[in-house]
mmCIF file of C-alpha atoms in Angstrom:
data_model
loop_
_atom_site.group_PDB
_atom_site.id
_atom_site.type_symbol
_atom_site.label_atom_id
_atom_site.label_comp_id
_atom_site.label_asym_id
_atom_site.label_seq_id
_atom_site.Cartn_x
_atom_site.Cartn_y
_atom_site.Cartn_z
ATOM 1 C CA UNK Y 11 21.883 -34.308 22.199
ATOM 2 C CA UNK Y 12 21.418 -30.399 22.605
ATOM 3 C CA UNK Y 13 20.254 -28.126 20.050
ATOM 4 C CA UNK Y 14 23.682 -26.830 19.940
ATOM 5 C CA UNK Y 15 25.227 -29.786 19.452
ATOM 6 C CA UNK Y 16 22.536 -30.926 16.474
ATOM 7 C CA UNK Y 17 23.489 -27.074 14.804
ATOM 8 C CA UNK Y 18 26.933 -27.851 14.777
ATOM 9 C CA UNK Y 19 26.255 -31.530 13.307
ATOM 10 C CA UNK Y 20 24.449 -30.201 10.894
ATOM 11 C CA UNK Y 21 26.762 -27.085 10.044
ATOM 12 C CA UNK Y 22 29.218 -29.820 9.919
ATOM 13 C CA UNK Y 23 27.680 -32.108 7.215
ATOM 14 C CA UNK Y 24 26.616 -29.010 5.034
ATOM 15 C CA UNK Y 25 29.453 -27.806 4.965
ATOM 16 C CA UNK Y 26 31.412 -30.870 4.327
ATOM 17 C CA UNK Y 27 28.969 -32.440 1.480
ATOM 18 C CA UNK Y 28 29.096 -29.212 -0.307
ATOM 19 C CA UNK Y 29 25.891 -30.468 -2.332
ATOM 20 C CA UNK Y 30 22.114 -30.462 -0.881
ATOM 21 C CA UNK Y 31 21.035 -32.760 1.746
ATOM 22 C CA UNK Y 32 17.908 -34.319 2.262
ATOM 23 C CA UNK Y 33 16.035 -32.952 5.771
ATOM 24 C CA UNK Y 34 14.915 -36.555 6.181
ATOM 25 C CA UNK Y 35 18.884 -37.749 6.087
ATOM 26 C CA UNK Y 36 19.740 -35.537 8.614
ATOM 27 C CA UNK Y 37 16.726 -36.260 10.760
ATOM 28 C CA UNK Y 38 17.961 -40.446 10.471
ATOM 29 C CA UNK Y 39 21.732 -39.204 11.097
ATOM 30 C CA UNK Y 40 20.868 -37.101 14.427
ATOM 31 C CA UNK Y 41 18.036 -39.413 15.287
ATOM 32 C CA UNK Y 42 14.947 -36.717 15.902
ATOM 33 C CA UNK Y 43 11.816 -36.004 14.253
ATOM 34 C CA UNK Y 44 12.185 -33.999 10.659
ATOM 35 C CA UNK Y 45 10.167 -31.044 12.591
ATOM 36 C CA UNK Y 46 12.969 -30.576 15.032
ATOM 37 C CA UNK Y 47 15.543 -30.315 12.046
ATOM 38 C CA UNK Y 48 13.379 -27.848 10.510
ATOM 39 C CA UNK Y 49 13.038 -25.967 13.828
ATOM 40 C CA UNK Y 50 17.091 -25.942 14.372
ATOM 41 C CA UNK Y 51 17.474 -25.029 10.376
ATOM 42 C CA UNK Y 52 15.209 -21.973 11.184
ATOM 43 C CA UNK Y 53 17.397 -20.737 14.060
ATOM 44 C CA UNK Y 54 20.453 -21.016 11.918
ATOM 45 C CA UNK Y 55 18.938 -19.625 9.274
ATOM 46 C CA UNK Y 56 18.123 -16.541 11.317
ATOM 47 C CA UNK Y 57 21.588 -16.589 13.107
ATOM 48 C CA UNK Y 58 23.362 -16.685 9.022
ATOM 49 C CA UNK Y 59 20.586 -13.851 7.995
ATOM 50 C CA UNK Y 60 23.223 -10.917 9.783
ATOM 51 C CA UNK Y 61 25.963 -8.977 7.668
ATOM 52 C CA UNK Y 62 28.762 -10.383 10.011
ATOM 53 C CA UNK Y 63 27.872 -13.725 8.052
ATOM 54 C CA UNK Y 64 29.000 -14.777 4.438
ATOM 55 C CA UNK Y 65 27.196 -17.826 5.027
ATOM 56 C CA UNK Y 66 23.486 -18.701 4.602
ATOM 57 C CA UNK Y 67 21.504 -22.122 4.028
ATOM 58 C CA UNK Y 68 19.271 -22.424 1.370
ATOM 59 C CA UNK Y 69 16.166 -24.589 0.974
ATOM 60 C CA UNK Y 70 15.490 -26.936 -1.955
ATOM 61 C CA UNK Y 71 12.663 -29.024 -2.430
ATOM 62 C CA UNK Y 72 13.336 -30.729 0.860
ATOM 63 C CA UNK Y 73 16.763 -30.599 1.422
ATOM 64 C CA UNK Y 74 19.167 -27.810 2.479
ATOM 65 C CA UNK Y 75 22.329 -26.735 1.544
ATOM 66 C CA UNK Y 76 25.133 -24.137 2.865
ATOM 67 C CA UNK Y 77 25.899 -21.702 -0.191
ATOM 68 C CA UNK Y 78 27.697 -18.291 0.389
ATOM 69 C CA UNK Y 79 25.947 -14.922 0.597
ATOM 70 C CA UNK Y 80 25.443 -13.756 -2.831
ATOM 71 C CA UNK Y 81 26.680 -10.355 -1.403
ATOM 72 C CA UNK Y 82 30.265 -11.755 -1.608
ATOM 73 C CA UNK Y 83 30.186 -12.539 -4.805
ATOM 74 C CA UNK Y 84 32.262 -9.415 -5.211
ATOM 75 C CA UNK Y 85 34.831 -10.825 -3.001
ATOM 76 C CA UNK Y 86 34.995 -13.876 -4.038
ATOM 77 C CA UNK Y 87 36.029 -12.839 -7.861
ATOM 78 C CA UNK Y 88 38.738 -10.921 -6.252
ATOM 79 C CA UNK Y 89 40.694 -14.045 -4.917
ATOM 80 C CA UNK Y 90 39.736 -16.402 -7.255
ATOM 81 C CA UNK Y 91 39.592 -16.993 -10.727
ATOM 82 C CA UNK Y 92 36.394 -15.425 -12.378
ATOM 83 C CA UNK Y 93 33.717 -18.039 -12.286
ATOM 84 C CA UNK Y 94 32.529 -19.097 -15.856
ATOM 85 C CA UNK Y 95 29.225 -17.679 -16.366
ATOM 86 C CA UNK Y 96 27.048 -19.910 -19.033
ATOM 87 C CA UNK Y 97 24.938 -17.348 -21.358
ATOM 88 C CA UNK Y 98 21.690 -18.976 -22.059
ATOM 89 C CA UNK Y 99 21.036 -17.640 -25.249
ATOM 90 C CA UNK Y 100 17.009 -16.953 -26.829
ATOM 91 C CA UNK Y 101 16.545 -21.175 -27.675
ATOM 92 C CA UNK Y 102 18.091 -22.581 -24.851
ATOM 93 C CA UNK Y 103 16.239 -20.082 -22.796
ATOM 94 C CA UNK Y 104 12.941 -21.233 -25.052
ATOM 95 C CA UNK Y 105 13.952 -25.152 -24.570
ATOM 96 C CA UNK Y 106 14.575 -24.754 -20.846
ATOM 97 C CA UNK Y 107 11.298 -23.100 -20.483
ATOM 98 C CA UNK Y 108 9.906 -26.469 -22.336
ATOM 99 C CA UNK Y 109 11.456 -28.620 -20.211
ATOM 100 C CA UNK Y 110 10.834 -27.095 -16.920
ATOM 101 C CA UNK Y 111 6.786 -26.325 -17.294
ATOM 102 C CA UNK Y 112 6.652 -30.228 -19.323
ATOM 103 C CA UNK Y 113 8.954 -32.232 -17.673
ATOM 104 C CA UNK Y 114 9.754 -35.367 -17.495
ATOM 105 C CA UNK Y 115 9.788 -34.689 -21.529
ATOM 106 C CA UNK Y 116 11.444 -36.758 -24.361
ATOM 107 C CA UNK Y 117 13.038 -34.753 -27.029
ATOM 108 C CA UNK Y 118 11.455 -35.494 -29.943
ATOM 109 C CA UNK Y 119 8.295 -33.941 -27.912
ATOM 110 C CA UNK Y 120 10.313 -30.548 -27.039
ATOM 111 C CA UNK Y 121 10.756 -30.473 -31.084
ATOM 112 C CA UNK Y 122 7.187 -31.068 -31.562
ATOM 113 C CA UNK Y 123 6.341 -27.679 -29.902
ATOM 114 C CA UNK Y 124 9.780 -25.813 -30.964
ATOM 115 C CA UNK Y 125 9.508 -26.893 -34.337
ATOM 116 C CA UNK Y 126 13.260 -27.439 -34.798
ATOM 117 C CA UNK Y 127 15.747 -29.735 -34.192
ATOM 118 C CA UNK Y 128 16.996 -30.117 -30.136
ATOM 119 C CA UNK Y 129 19.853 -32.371 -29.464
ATOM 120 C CA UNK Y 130 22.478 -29.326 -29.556
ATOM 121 C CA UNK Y 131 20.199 -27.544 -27.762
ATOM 122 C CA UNK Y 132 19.250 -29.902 -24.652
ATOM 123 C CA UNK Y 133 22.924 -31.398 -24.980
ATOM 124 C CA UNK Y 134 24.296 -27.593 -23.495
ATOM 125 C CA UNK Y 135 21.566 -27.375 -21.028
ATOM 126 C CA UNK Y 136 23.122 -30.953 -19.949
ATOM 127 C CA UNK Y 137 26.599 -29.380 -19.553
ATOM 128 C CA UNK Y 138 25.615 -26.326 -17.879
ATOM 129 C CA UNK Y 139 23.709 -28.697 -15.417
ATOM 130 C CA UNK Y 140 20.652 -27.088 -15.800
ATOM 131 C CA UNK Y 141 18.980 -30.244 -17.143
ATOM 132 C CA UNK Y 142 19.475 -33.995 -16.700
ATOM 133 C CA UNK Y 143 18.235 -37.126 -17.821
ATOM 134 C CA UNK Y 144 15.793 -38.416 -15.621
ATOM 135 C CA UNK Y 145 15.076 -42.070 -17.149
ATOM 136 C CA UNK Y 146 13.434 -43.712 -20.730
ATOM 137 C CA UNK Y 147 9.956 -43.165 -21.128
ATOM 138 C CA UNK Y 148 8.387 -46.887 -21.837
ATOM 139 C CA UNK Y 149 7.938 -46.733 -25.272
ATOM 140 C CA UNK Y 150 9.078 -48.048 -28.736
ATOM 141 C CA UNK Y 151 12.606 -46.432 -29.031
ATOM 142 C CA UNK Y 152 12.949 -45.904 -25.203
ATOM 143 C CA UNK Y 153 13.327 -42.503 -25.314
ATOM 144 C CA UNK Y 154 15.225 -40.334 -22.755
ATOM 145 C CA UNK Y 155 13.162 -38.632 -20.431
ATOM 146 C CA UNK Y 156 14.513 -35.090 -19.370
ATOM 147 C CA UNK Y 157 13.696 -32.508 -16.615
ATOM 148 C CA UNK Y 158 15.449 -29.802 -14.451
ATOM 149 C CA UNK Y 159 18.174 -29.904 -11.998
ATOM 150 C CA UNK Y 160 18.751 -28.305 -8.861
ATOM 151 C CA UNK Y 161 20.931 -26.544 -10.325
ATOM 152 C CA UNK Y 162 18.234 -25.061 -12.054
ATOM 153 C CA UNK Y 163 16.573 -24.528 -9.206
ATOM 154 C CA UNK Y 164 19.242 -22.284 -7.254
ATOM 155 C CA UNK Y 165 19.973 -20.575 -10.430
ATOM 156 C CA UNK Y 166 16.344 -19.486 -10.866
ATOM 157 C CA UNK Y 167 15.769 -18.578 -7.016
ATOM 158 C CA UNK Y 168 13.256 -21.169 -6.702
ATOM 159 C CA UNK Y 169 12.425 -23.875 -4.216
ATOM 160 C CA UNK Y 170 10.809 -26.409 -6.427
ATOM 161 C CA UNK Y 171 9.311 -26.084 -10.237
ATOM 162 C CA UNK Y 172 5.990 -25.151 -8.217
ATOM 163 C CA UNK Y 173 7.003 -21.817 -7.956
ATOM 164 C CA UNK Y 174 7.271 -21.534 -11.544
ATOM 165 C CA UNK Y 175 5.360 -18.604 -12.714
ATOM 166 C CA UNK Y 176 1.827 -19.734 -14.535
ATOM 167 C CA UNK Y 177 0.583 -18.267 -17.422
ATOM 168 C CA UNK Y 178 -3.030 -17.533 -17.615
ATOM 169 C CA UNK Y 179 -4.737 -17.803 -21.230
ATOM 170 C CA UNK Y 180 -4.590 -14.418 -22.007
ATOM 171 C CA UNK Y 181 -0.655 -14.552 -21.756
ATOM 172 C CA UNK Y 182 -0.886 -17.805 -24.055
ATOM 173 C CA UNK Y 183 -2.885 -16.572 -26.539
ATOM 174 C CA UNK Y 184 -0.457 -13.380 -26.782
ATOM 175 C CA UNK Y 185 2.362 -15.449 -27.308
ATOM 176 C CA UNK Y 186 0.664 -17.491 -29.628
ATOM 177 C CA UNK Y 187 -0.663 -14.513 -31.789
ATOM 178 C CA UNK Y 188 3.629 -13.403 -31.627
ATOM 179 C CA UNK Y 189 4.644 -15.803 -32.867
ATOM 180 C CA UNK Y 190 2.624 -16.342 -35.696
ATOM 181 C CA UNK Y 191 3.673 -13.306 -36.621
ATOM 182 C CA UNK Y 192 6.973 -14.014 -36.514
ATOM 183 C CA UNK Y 193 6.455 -16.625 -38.335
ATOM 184 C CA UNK Y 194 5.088 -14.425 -41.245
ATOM 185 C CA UNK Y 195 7.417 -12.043 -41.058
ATOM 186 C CA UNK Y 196 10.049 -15.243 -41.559
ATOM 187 C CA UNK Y 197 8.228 -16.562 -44.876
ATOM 188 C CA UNK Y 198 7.765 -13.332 -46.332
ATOM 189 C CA UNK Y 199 11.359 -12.527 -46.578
#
């Protein structure tokens, strides 16, 4: 098969699945080495990269997907209905955080470091698909073991959780000072 004929293929499935797709599945499906998918992905990467496009493909972990430009975003509102954007408020923001840096996590250990109560909490981050369950932890109890989503993921601009920004001690320690403040500031009142 010729290169053009693998593009189209795989234009074809991304398109169709809608959802990310494994370079490893495609490689099986057109029957060539996972290097040669990534080599054809580059060229229609490039090829999607021009402003005659509203198309590009997007790398996840690794898998790809087809997503539109976030350029049309503009357009898109116009013909359909305004997409519901989820607000992540301060704690699901602060529980998110948790769960990405500590996952797989259970969560009675995301309460543990919040200090508060987290079902409501990691329930929403469920629905907005930002989180899912990943399995039980083997324990008494079996608890549910959560971590992100690649949803998360494409909503944060990231590739994988290992381009997660890392705090360095310094940054800790800050934090930690801040909120013990905070926590003063609470009990005094």
């Amino acid at each position: 098969m010729n290169v053009e004929k693998c593009e189209a293929v795989i234009e074809g499935i991304l398109f169709a699945m809608g959802d990310s797709v494994e370079i490893s599945r495609l490689a099986d499906v057109l029957e060539i080495s996972q290097e040669e998918i990534r080599e054809i992905l580059q060229k229609m990467k490039q090829r999607y990269e021009g402003e005659d496009r509203g198309i590009e493909i997007m790398e996840i972990e690794d898998a790809v997907q087809m997503c539109t430009k976030k350029e049309m975003y503009e357009y898109l509102i116009k013909i359909a209905k305004q997409p519901k954007r989820h607000v992540l408020t301060d704690v699901l923001l602060e529980t998110l955080s948790i769960i990405a840096y500590k996952q797989p996590i259970t969560k009675l250990e995301i309460e543990k470091i919040r200090g508060v109560s987290c079902s409501h909490t990691v329930n929403k981050l469920v629905e907005y698909n930002l989180v899912c369950e990943l399995g039980r932890l083997d324990a008494p109890g079996r608890p549910l073991l959560f971590g992100t989503t690649e949803e998360f993921l494409r909503s944060f601009g990231v590739q994988s959780i290992e381009e997660l920004p890392v705090l360095n001690q310094d940054q800790l320690e800050e934090f930690k000072q801040q909120a013990e403040e905070e926590m003063n500031v609470k009990l005094n009142v």
